[in-house]
DNA sequence: CGGTATCCGAACTGATACTG
DNA sequence: CAGTATCAGTTCGGATACCG
């Protein structure tokens, strides 16, 4: 299967025009294709499952992660505070999102052995570095919102 | 329903600790809740459907948009080229994604009246401004990939 | 308070077949 | 070539009920 580092190298650094490296999805189908490639049984279009872009996009991909990170921007928060601030999120999704972020090392989860229980969530250093980018996205959105809406109106009119 | 601009103001500029403005989803349920609030029949937690962050997150939210924008980084590309480069995307998803990006004014679609037909896609100025951010995300991903994977390994071990 | 477990409809996604 | 239409499998997401 070649060296893993070599495969990772196939992943485009910053979208320069290299060839066919993206592997964004985790569907069964693609996993199968990947497995086949790994075993060398299929036509050779090299693409890496470990592609960095896939990782972020998976995490950014779900609607809530970004919001959670953004909400933690001004410091540690309790589960309940997060639930309250991120309007529209369900308990299930909040928990699920927090677990994912925790797994990725983006937030920490601190349980205080008190009664009633108290659980605090905070960004890690890694999380804060991601926050910079995510905040940029939000800023972009607010800055260009009017433009986007104008474009949509134009498109819909036609 | 109050002035729309006032509602938009409720949307947090850059995740400073204001209160409960996010409305990321477009589910029927939430639309109903929003409609209820609009008519003033429900408890008052002000949040804006036009929240800028919702807009971007919706667009960034699906896995493919980011990849398409990234792939268009080095210039105009044909439909087929995109399909080839973005490995794993189906025709349906590619078309759907491109339509969405076109609607938002992020890409242009140029049909050449030739036979066989030829359709070129390119980033608009708006698209290029978004590219900057998206490229940053990709860079972040590649830079911190090892960290994320280490965190995941640690989490899974436990 | 801060979750977990289950259920179920909605939405997403891809494969396939067909068209201008 | 660049789509559109249709259909089936999977996942997503919320409501509800319950637990430590």
Coordinates of C-alpha atoms in Angstrom, one line a residue, chain B residues 7-112:
Chain B
X7 CA -33.6 41.5 14.4
X8 CA -30.5 41.3 12.4
X9 CA -28.7 43.3 15.0
X10 CA -29.4 40.5 17.5
X11 CA -27.1 38.4 15.5
X12 CA -23.7 38.2 17.2
X13 CA -21.0 40.0 15.3
X14 CA -18.2 37.7 16.2
X15 CA -19.4 35.5 19.0
X16 CA -19.0 38.0 21.8
X17 CA -21.1 36.9 24.7
X18 CA -24.5 38.4 23.6
X19 CA -27.5 36.3 24.1
X20 CA -29.2 33.5 22.2
X21 CA -29.2 34.7 18.7
X22 CA -28.3 31.6 16.7
X23 CA -30.7 30.0 14.4
X24 CA -28.8 27.7 12.2
X25 CA -31.3 25.2 11.1
X26 CA -34.1 25.3 8.7
X27 CA -36.1 22.4 10.0
X28 CA -39.9 22.6 9.9
X29 CA -39.9 22.5 13.6
X30 CA -37.7 25.5 14.0
X31 CA -39.5 27.4 11.3
X32 CA -42.7 26.8 13.2
X33 CA -41.1 28.1 16.4
X34 CA -39.8 31.1 14.5
X35 CA -43.2 31.8 13.0
X36 CA -44.7 31.7 16.4
X37 CA -42.2 34.1 17.7
X38 CA -42.8 36.4 14.8
X39 CA -46.5 36.5 15.6
X40 CA -45.6 37.3 19.2
X41 CA -47.4 34.3 20.6
X42 CA -44.5 32.6 22.3
X43 CA -42.0 33.3 25.0
X44 CA -39.5 35.9 24.0
X45 CA -36.1 34.7 23.2
X46 CA -35.0 36.9 20.3
X47 CA -33.1 35.1 17.5
X48 CA -32.6 35.9 13.9
X49 CA -33.2 33.6 11.0
X50 CA -31.1 35.9 8.9
X51 CA -28.1 35.4 11.2
X52 CA -25.0 35.7 9.1
X53 CA -23.4 32.7 10.7
X54 CA -26.3 30.6 9.7
X55 CA -25.8 31.5 6.1
X56 CA -22.2 30.5 5.9
X57 CA -22.6 27.5 8.0
X58 CA -25.4 26.3 5.8
X59 CA -23.1 26.7 2.8
X60 CA -20.0 25.5 4.4
X61 CA -22.1 22.9 6.2
X62 CA -22.4 20.5 3.3
X63 CA -19.3 18.6 2.6
X64 CA -19.0 19.4 -1.0
X65 CA -19.1 23.2 -1.3
X66 CA -15.8 23.7 0.4
X67 CA -14.2 21.1 -1.9
X68 CA -15.6 22.7 -5.0
X69 CA -14.4 26.2 -4.0
X70 CA -11.0 24.7 -3.2
X71 CA -10.9 23.0 -6.5
X72 CA -11.8 26.2 -8.4
X73 CA -8.9 27.9 -6.6
X74 CA -6.6 27.7 -9.6
X75 CA -9.2 28.9 -12.1
X76 CA -12.1 28.1 -14.2
X77 CA -13.0 24.4 -14.7
X78 CA -15.4 22.4 -16.7
X79 CA -18.1 20.3 -15.2
X80 CA -16.3 17.1 -16.1
X81 CA -13.0 18.3 -14.7
X82 CA -14.6 19.1 -11.4
X83 CA -16.3 15.7 -11.3
X84 CA -12.9 14.1 -12.0
X85 CA -11.0 16.1 -9.4
X86 CA -13.4 15.9 -6.5
X87 CA -13.1 12.2 -6.0
X88 CA -16.2 10.5 -4.6
X89 CA -18.7 13.2 -5.6
X90 CA -21.7 12.0 -7.5
X91 CA -23.1 13.8 -10.5
X92 CA -26.2 14.7 -8.5
X93 CA -24.2 16.2 -5.6
X94 CA -21.9 18.1 -7.9
X95 CA -24.7 19.7 -9.8
X96 CA -26.6 20.4 -6.7
X97 CA -23.6 22.0 -5.0
X98 CA -22.7 24.1 -8.1
X99 CA -26.3 25.4 -8.3
X100 CA -26.2 26.4 -4.7
X101 CA -22.9 28.2 -5.1
X102 CA -24.1 29.8 -8.2
X103 CA -27.2 31.0 -6.5
X104 CA -25.2 32.5 -3.6
X105 CA -23.0 34.3 -6.1
X106 CA -19.9 32.4 -5.3
X107 CA -19.4 30.7 -8.7
X108 CA -20.3 31.7 -12.2
X109 CA -21.7 29.2 -14.7
X110 CA -20.8 29.8 -18.4
X111 CA -22.4 27.7 -21.1
X112 CA -20.6 27.6 -24.4

